[in-house]
Amino acid sequence: MAKLRVHNLATSLDGYAAGPAQSLSEPLGIGGEALHDFFWKTRFGSSDPDAGETGLDNDVLEAGVDNIGAHIMGRNMFGPVRGPWPDKSWTGWWGDEPPYHHDVFVLTHHPRESVAMKGGTTFHFVTDGIEAALSQALTAANGKDVRVGGGVATVRAYLKAGLVDEMHVPVVPILLGGGERLLGDDATAGYRVDRFAASETVAHYWFVRR
Amino acid sequence: MAKLRVHNLATSLDGYAAGPAQSLSEPLGIGGEALHDFFWKTRFGSSDPDAGETGLDNDVLEAGVDNIGAHIMGRNMFGPVRGPWPDKSWTGWWGDEPPYHHDVFVLTHHPRESVAMKGGTTFHFVTDGIEAALSQALTAANGKDVRVGGGVATVRAYLKAGLVDEMHVPVVPILLGGGERLLGDDATAGYRVDRFAASETVAHYWFVRR
């Protein structure tokens, strides 16, 4: 059975997957950029394929792209545009050739035609909810798994509906003091920690249903 | 300068230092006993001095008793008696010879004479608040540090007053889903994570003031 998976949804030690006061200039909120410091240090996160650290953090990130056939994301992860789409100009944060190379389903309240990008990524805009998006993504994935990319609100919605099969959360040893909560919230009530492993800088947890 | 230290205040991954629905039969709340599983596996936590695991978890626990000259604890940690002391019969959970071997200051609203136990532990009952207890404990410690033993409410009170100099928190990879919160709460607002190290079963964090 194809699965719905979440990977690399980094949180602070106090359970926030984004810091307080998110804005266009600070999309991860105050202090939230530090959640991704470990990512950029890995080979996976490095722009130079021969640079960056290997080891647990890198292995875990590599695993997050293995056997994924489609993505789902919230509109805020796709871009900063709010309300009805004013035109076709915004096509995501990732330039002409996004790193997905498969179908990506964007949750939105506002219909828009699909956008085919270079390298095999096509953005589809789903207006009828998270279950419809999952159904379409599973079809598009053609037997492979579907990954929910984020943001936090989208992942929380799938968790609360009990639709997530596996979730990987790197816990970064910082306190954000506020923001978008993932841990310590009823979103994870139906889940348990299945596995735990830590590098020198990050503790990784894998969640499954209870 | 002598310090006020907290050690081994275990929390769940979702930030709870005790589970929901604490009671006399489940003083750590539902599921809360699992917070201490790692403790009992160590040499420090073993009743047999030649048994139990050594390594990081054990080293961290040993460090928690190093250079401590007095303890402070809340009344709930001392015992289940509520309201005025009915008699002198309750002398703690630890039998005739408690493992402290120094002065222990118990925060309570109800005065009571000090109780000297075997092995050098004397319980003192402090009715005029956390700062008075700290002052008395520092005097008793005679240059050594003072440790706040718990429970969570007492530690939170000292954290909120900015009086804790160092706090060690082992994070156990379980979700409790509710209970007494330590992480993800304003109690730690004045603190930051100074150090992080993990064994195969527990992630340890050390907090200091910002």
mmCIF file with all atom_site columns, N, CA, C and O in Angstrom, chain B residues 11-47:
data_model
loop_
_atom_site.group_PDB
_atom_site.id
_atom_site.type_symbol
_atom_site.label_atom_id
_atom_site.label_alt_id
_atom_site.label_comp_id
_atom_site.label_asym_id
_atom_site.label_entity_id
_atom_site.label_seq_id
_atom_site.pdbx_PDB_ins_code
_atom_site.Cartn_x
_atom_site.Cartn_y
_atom_site.Cartn_z
_atom_site.occupancy
_atom_site.B_iso_or_equiv
_atom_site.pdbx_formal_charge
_atom_site.auth_seq_id
_atom_site.auth_comp_id
_atom_site.auth_asym_id
_atom_site.auth_atom_id
_atom_site.pdbx_PDB_model_num
ATOM 1   N N  . THR B 1 11 ? 11.298 14.887 30.739 1.00 0.00 ? 11 THR B N  1
ATOM 2   C CA . THR B 1 11 ? 10.055 15.252 30.059 1.00 0.00 ? 11 THR B CA 1
ATOM 3   C C  . THR B 1 11 ? 9.835  14.334 28.868 1.00 0.00 ? 11 THR B C  1
ATOM 4   O O  . THR B 1 11 ? 10.764 13.705 28.363 1.00 0.00 ? 11 THR B O  1
ATOM 5   N N  . SER B 1 12 ? 8.607  14.275 28.441 1.00 0.00 ? 12 SER B N  1
ATOM 6   C CA . SER B 1 12 ? 8.269  13.582 27.202 1.00 0.00 ? 12 SER B CA 1
ATOM 7   C C  . SER B 1 12 ? 8.654  14.462 26.014 1.00 0.00 ? 12 SER B C  1
ATOM 8   O O  . SER B 1 12 ? 8.932  15.648 26.176 1.00 0.00 ? 12 SER B O  1
ATOM 9   N N  . LEU B 1 13 ? 8.640  13.875 24.818 1.00 0.00 ? 13 LEU B N  1
ATOM 10  C CA . LEU B 1 13 ? 8.950  14.651 23.617 1.00 0.00 ? 13 LEU B CA 1
ATOM 11  C C  . LEU B 1 13 ? 7.963  15.790 23.429 1.00 0.00 ? 13 LEU B C  1
ATOM 12  O O  . LEU B 1 13 ? 8.311  16.841 22.891 1.00 0.00 ? 13 LEU B O  1
ATOM 13  N N  . ASP B 1 14 ? 6.732  15.615 23.900 1.00 0.00 ? 14 ASP B N  1
ATOM 14  C CA . ASP B 1 14 ? 5.760  16.711 23.795 1.00 0.00 ? 14 ASP B CA 1
ATOM 15  C C  . ASP B 1 14 ? 5.802  17.650 25.009 1.00 0.00 ? 14 ASP B C  1
ATOM 16  O O  . ASP B 1 14 ? 4.897  18.464 25.184 1.00 0.00 ? 14 ASP B O  1
ATOM 17  N N  . GLY B 1 15 ? 6.859  17.563 25.820 1.00 0.00 ? 15 GLY B N  1
ATOM 18  C CA . GLY B 1 15 ? 7.135  18.618 26.798 1.00 0.00 ? 15 GLY B CA 1
ATOM 19  C C  . GLY B 1 15 ? 6.547  18.451 28.179 1.00 0.00 ? 15 GLY B C  1
ATOM 20  O O  . GLY B 1 15 ? 6.617  19.374 28.991 1.00 0.00 ? 15 GLY B O  1
ATOM 21  N N  . TYR B 1 16 ? 5.997  17.270 28.481 1.00 0.00 ? 16 TYR B N  1
ATOM 22  C CA . TYR B 1 16 ? 5.352  17.082 29.780 1.00 0.00 ? 16 TYR B CA 1
ATOM 23  C C  . TYR B 1 16 ? 6.274  16.355 30.759 1.00 0.00 ? 16 TYR B C  1
ATOM 24  O O  . TYR B 1 16 ? 6.795  15.286 30.452 1.00 0.00 ? 16 TYR B O  1
ATOM 25  N N  . ALA B 1 17 ? 6.436  16.932 31.944 1.00 0.00 ? 17 ALA B N  1
ATOM 26  C CA . ALA B 1 17 ? 7.264  16.323 32.984 1.00 0.00 ? 17 ALA B CA 1
ATOM 27  C C  . ALA B 1 17 ? 6.438  15.415 33.886 1.00 0.00 ? 17 ALA B C  1
ATOM 28  O O  . ALA B 1 17 ? 6.977  14.784 34.801 1.00 0.00 ? 17 ALA B O  1
ATOM 29  N N  . ALA B 1 18 ? 5.162  15.351 33.668 1.00 0.00 ? 18 ALA B N  1
ATOM 30  C CA . ALA B 1 18 ? 4.276  14.375 34.310 1.00 0.00 ? 18 ALA B CA 1
ATOM 31  C C  . ALA B 1 18 ? 3.075  14.220 33.391 1.00 0.00 ? 18 ALA B C  1
ATOM 32  O O  . ALA B 1 18 ? 2.686  15.164 32.701 1.00 0.00 ? 18 ALA B O  1
ATOM 33  N N  . GLY B 1 19 ? 2.503  13.029 33.370 1.00 0.00 ? 19 GLY B N  1
ATOM 34  C CA . GLY B 1 19 ? 1.369  12.773 32.488 1.00 0.00 ? 19 GLY B CA 1
ATOM 35  C C  . GLY B 1 19 ? 0.072  13.324 33.045 1.00 0.00 ? 19 GLY B C  1
ATOM 36  O O  . GLY B 1 19 ? 0.041  13.910 34.130 1.00 0.00 ? 19 GLY B O  1
ATOM 37  N N  . PRO B 1 20 ? -1.019 13.141 32.318 1.00 0.00 ? 20 PRO B N  1
ATOM 38  C CA . PRO B 1 20 ? -2.321 13.646 32.780 1.00 0.00 ? 20 PRO B CA 1
ATOM 39  C C  . PRO B 1 20 ? -2.877 12.823 33.943 1.00 0.00 ? 20 PRO B C  1
ATOM 40  O O  . PRO B 1 20 ? -2.447 11.696 34.164 1.00 0.00 ? 20 PRO B O  1
ATOM 41  N N  . ALA B 1 21 ? -3.807 13.429 34.710 1.00 0.00 ? 21 ALA B N  1
ATOM 42  C CA . ALA B 1 21 ? -4.559 12.731 35.766 1.00 0.00 ? 21 ALA B CA 1
ATOM 43  C C  . ALA B 1 21 ? -3.651 12.153 36.848 1.00 0.00 ? 21 ALA B C  1
ATOM 44  O O  . ALA B 1 21 ? -3.702 10.966 37.176 1.00 0.00 ? 21 ALA B O  1
ATOM 45  N N  . GLN B 1 22 ? -2.774 13.025 37.418 1.00 0.00 ? 22 GLN B N  1
ATOM 46  C CA . GLN B 1 22 ? -1.931 12.566 38.525 1.00 0.00 ? 22 GLN B CA 1
ATOM 47  C C  . GLN B 1 22 ? -2.797 12.189 39.728 1.00 0.00 ? 22 GLN B C  1
ATOM 48  O O  . GLN B 1 22 ? -3.777 12.847 40.031 1.00 0.00 ? 22 GLN B O  1
ATOM 49  N N  . SER B 1 23 ? -2.404 11.128 40.417 1.00 0.00 ? 23 SER B N  1
ATOM 50  C CA . SER B 1 23 ? -3.147 10.662 41.587 1.00 0.00 ? 23 SER B CA 1
ATOM 51  C C  . SER B 1 23 ? -2.180 9.968  42.531 1.00 0.00 ? 23 SER B C  1
ATOM 52  O O  . SER B 1 23 ? -1.009 9.761  42.200 1.00 0.00 ? 23 SER B O  1
ATOM 53  N N  . LEU B 1 24 ? -2.678 9.590  43.704 1.00 0.00 ? 24 LEU B N  1
ATOM 54  C CA . LEU B 1 24 ? -1.823 8.909  44.672 1.00 0.00 ? 24 LEU B CA 1
ATOM 55  C C  . LEU B 1 24 ? -1.298 7.604  44.087 1.00 0.00 ? 24 LEU B C  1
ATOM 56  O O  . LEU B 1 24 ? -0.139 7.240  44.291 1.00 0.00 ? 24 LEU B O  1
ATOM 57  N N  . SER B 1 25 ? -2.134 6.912  43.312 1.00 0.00 ? 25 SER B N  1
ATOM 58  C CA . SER B 1 25 ? -1.687 5.644  42.730 1.00 0.00 ? 25 SER B CA 1
ATOM 59  C C  . SER B 1 25 ? -0.828 5.861  41.486 1.00 0.00 ? 25 SER B C  1
ATOM 60  O O  . SER B 1 25 ? -0.004 5.021  41.143 1.00 0.00 ? 25 SER B O  1
ATOM 61  N N  . GLU B 1 26 ? -1.019 7.010  40.821 1.00 0.00 ? 26 GLU B N  1
ATOM 62  C CA . GLU B 1 26 ? -0.179 7.332  39.658 1.00 0.00 ? 26 GLU B CA 1
ATOM 63  C C  . GLU B 1 26 ? 0.381  8.746  39.833 1.00 0.00 ? 26 GLU B C  1
ATOM 64  O O  . GLU B 1 26 ? -0.061 9.682  39.170 1.00 0.00 ? 26 GLU B O  1
ATOM 65  N N  . PRO B 1 27 ? 1.386  8.887  40.742 1.00 0.00 ? 27 PRO B N  1
ATOM 66  C CA . PRO B 1 27 ? 1.888  10.239 41.044 1.00 0.00 ? 27 PRO B CA 1
ATOM 67  C C  . PRO B 1 27 ? 2.505  10.938 39.834 1.00 0.00 ? 27 PRO B C  1
ATOM 68  O O  . PRO B 1 27 ? 2.595  12.161 39.834 1.00 0.00 ? 27 PRO B O  1
ATOM 69  N N  . LEU B 1 28 ? 2.918  10.191 38.823 1.00 0.00 ? 28 LEU B N  1
ATOM 70  C CA . LEU B 1 28 ? 3.468  10.814 37.617 1.00 0.00 ? 28 LEU B CA 1
ATOM 71  C C  . LEU B 1 28 ? 2.433  10.908 36.501 1.00 0.00 ? 28 LEU B C  1
ATOM 72  O O  . LEU B 1 28 ? 2.776  11.236 35.364 1.00 0.00 ? 28 LEU B O  1
ATOM 73  N N  . GLY B 1 29 ? 1.180  10.627 36.820 1.00 0.00 ? 29 GLY B N  1
ATOM 74  C CA . GLY B 1 29 ? 0.119  10.726 35.821 1.00 0.00 ? 29 GLY B CA 1
ATOM 75  C C  . GLY B 1 29 ? 0.100  9.514  34.893 1.00 0.00 ? 29 GLY B C  1
ATOM 76  O O  . GLY B 1 29 ? 1.014  8.679  34.922 1.00 0.00 ? 29 GLY B O  1
ATOM 77  N N  . ILE B 1 30 ? -0.896 9.467  34.052 1.00 0.00 ? 30 ILE B N  1
ATOM 78  C CA . ILE B 1 30 ? -1.045 8.330  33.133 1.00 0.00 ? 30 ILE B CA 1
ATOM 79  C C  . ILE B 1 30 ? 0.120  8.311  32.145 1.00 0.00 ? 30 ILE B C  1
ATOM 80  O O  . ILE B 1 30 ? 0.353  9.288  31.432 1.00 0.00 ? 30 ILE B O  1
ATOM 81  N N  . GLY B 1 31 ? 0.844  7.216  32.142 1.00 0.00 ? 31 GLY B N  1
ATOM 82  C CA . GLY B 1 31 ? 1.973  7.066  31.219 1.00 0.00 ? 31 GLY B CA 1
ATOM 83  C C  . GLY B 1 31 ? 3.270  7.663  31.724 1.00 0.00 ? 31 GLY B C  1
ATOM 84  O O  . GLY B 1 31 ? 4.328  7.434  31.134 1.00 0.00 ? 31 GLY B O  1
ATOM 85  N N  . GLY B 1 32 ? 3.213  8.434  32.815 1.00 0.00 ? 32 GLY B N  1
ATOM 86  C CA . GLY B 1 32 ? 4.385  9.175  33.277 1.00 0.00 ? 32 GLY B CA 1
ATOM 87  C C  . GLY B 1 32 ? 5.522  8.310  33.807 1.00 0.00 ? 32 GLY B C  1
ATOM 88  O O  . GLY B 1 32 ? 6.678  8.732  33.776 1.00 0.00 ? 32 GLY B O  1
ATOM 89  N N  . GLU B 1 33 ? 5.208  7.118  34.278 1.00 0.00 ? 33 GLU B N  1
ATOM 90  C CA . GLU B 1 33 ? 6.271  6.236  34.772 1.00 0.00 ? 33 GLU B CA 1
ATOM 91  C C  . GLU B 1 33 ? 7.350  5.994  33.717 1.00 0.00 ? 33 GLU B C  1
ATOM 92  O O  . GLU B 1 33 ? 8.523  5.814  34.035 1.00 0.00 ? 33 GLU B O  1
ATOM 93  N N  . ALA B 1 34 ? 6.926  5.986  32.457 1.00 0.00 ? 34 ALA B N  1
ATOM 94  C CA . ALA B 1 34 ? 7.869  5.713  31.368 1.00 0.00 ? 34 ALA B CA 1
ATOM 95  C C  . ALA B 1 34 ? 8.958  6.786  31.267 1.00 0.00 ? 34 ALA B C  1
ATOM 96  O O  . ALA B 1 34 ? 10.003 6.558  30.658 1.00 0.00 ? 34 ALA B O  1
ATOM 97  N N  . LEU B 1 35 ? 8.724  7.944  31.882 1.00 0.00 ? 35 LEU B N  1
ATOM 98  C CA . LEU B 1 35 ? 9.753  8.993  31.895 1.00 0.00 ? 35 LEU B CA 1
ATOM 99  C C  . LEU B 1 35 ? 10.998 8.544  32.650 1.00 0.00 ? 35 LEU B C  1
ATOM 100 O O  . LEU B 1 35 ? 12.082 9.096  32.449 1.00 0.00 ? 35 LEU B O  1
ATOM 101 N N  . HIS B 1 36 ? 10.845 7.574  33.533 1.00 0.00 ? 36 HIS B N  1
ATOM 102 C CA . HIS B 1 36 ? 11.969 7.174  34.383 1.00 0.00 ? 36 HIS B CA 1
ATOM 103 C C  . HIS B 1 36 ? 12.551 5.813  34.030 1.00 0.00 ? 36 HIS B C  1
ATOM 104 O O  . HIS B 1 36 ? 13.453 5.334  34.697 1.00 0.00 ? 36 HIS B O  1
ATOM 105 N N  . ASP B 1 37 ? 12.030 5.196  32.973 1.00 0.00 ? 37 ASP B N  1
ATOM 106 C CA . ASP B 1 37 ? 12.551 3.868  32.587 1.00 0.00 ? 37 ASP B CA 1
ATOM 107 C C  . ASP B 1 37 ? 14.063 3.889  32.391 1.00 0.00 ? 37 ASP B C  1
ATOM 108 O O  . ASP B 1 37 ? 14.765 2.977  32.821 1.00 0.00 ? 37 ASP B O  1
ATOM 109 N N  . PHE B 1 38 ? 14.557 4.928  31.713 1.00 0.00 ? 38 PHE B N  1
ATOM 110 C CA . PHE B 1 38 ? 16.001 4.962  31.441 1.00 0.00 ? 38 PHE B CA 1
ATOM 111 C C  . PHE B 1 38 ? 16.807 5.059  32.730 1.00 0.00 ? 38 PHE B C  1
ATOM 112 O O  . PHE B 1 38 ? 17.909 4.522  32.824 1.00 0.00 ? 38 PHE B O  1
ATOM 113 N N  . PHE B 1 39 ? 16.243 5.754  33.733 1.00 0.00 ? 39 PHE B N  1
ATOM 114 C CA . PHE B 1 39 ? 16.918 5.933  35.017 1.00 0.00 ? 39 PHE B CA 1
ATOM 115 C C  . PHE B 1 39 ? 17.191 4.577  35.679 1.00 0.00 ? 39 PHE B C  1
ATOM 116 O O  . PHE B 1 39 ? 18.306 4.298  36.124 1.00 0.00 ? 39 PHE B O  1
ATOM 117 N N  . TRP B 1 40 ? 16.160 3.736  35.710 1.00 0.00 ? 40 TRP B N  1
ATOM 118 C CA . TRP B 1 40 ? 16.303 2.447  36.417 1.00 0.00 ? 40 TRP B CA 1
ATOM 119 C C  . TRP B 1 40 ? 17.270 1.509  35.721 1.00 0.00 ? 40 TRP B C  1
ATOM 120 O O  . TRP B 1 40 ? 17.791 0.591  36.340 1.00 0.00 ? 40 TRP B O  1
ATOM 121 N N  . LYS B 1 41 ? 17.528 1.771  34.450 1.00 0.00 ? 41 LYS B N  1
ATOM 122 C CA . LYS B 1 41 ? 18.463 0.906  33.701 1.00 0.00 ? 41 LYS B CA 1
ATOM 123 C C  . LYS B 1 41 ? 19.931 1.268  33.943 1.00 0.00 ? 41 LYS B C  1
ATOM 124 O O  . LYS B 1 41 ? 20.825 0.503  33.592 1.00 0.00 ? 41 LYS B O  1
ATOM 125 N N  . THR B 1 42 ? 20.164 2.454  34.504 1.00 0.00 ? 42 THR B N  1
ATOM 126 C CA . THR B 1 42 ? 21.550 2.880  34.705 1.00 0.00 ? 42 THR B CA 1
ATOM 127 C C  . THR B 1 42 ? 22.125 2.307  35.999 1.00 0.00 ? 42 THR B C  1
ATOM 128 O O  . THR B 1 42 ? 21.383 1.880  36.891 1.00 0.00 ? 42 THR B O  1
ATOM 129 N N  . ARG B 1 43 ? 23.444 2.335  36.099 1.00 0.00 ? 43 ARG B N  1
ATOM 130 C CA . ARG B 1 43 ? 24.091 1.937  37.353 1.00 0.00 ? 43 ARG B CA 1
ATOM 131 C C  . ARG B 1 43 ? 23.661 2.872  38.484 1.00 0.00 ? 43 ARG B C  1
ATOM 132 O O  . ARG B 1 43 ? 23.401 2.433  39.595 1.00 0.00 ? 43 ARG B O  1
ATOM 133 N N  . PHE B 1 44 ? 23.559 4.148  38.182 1.00 0.00 ? 44 PHE B N  1
ATOM 134 C CA . PHE B 1 44 ? 23.143 5.131  39.190 1.00 0.00 ? 44 PHE B CA 1
ATOM 135 C C  . PHE B 1 44 ? 21.758 4.797  39.736 1.00 0.00 ? 44 PHE B C  1
ATOM 136 O O  . PHE B 1 44 ? 21.502 4.942  40.928 1.00 0.00 ? 44 PHE B O  1
ATOM 137 N N  . GLY B 1 45 ? 20.865 4.349  38.885 1.00 0.00 ? 45 GLY B N  1
ATOM 138 C CA . GLY B 1 45 ? 19.494 4.073  39.299 1.00 0.00 ? 45 GLY B CA 1
ATOM 139 C C  . GLY B 1 45 ? 19.274 2.660  39.801 1.00 0.00 ? 45 GLY B C  1
ATOM 140 O O  . GLY B 1 45 ? 18.187 2.335  40.289 1.00 0.00 ? 45 GLY B O  1
ATOM 141 N N  . SER B 1 46 ? 20.324 1.840  39.707 1.00 0.00 ? 46 SER B N  1
ATOM 142 C CA . SER B 1 46 ? 20.178 0.439  40.104 1.00 0.00 ? 46 SER B CA 1
ATOM 143 C C  . SER B 1 46 ? 20.385 0.280  41.608 1.00 0.00 ? 46 SER B C  1
ATOM 144 O O  . SER B 1 46 ? 21.205 0.966  42.211 1.00 0.00 ? 46 SER B O  1
ATOM 145 N N  . SER B 1 47 ? 19.642 -0.641 42.213 1.00 0.00 ? 47 SER B N  1
ATOM 146 C CA . SER B 1 47 ? 19.826 -0.892 43.648 1.00 0.00 ? 47 SER B CA 1
ATOM 147 C C  . SER B 1 47 ? 21.091 -1.708 43.897 1.00 0.00 ? 47 SER B C  1
ATOM 148 O O  . SER B 1 47 ? 21.631 -1.711 45.001 1.00 0.00 ? 47 SER B O  1
#
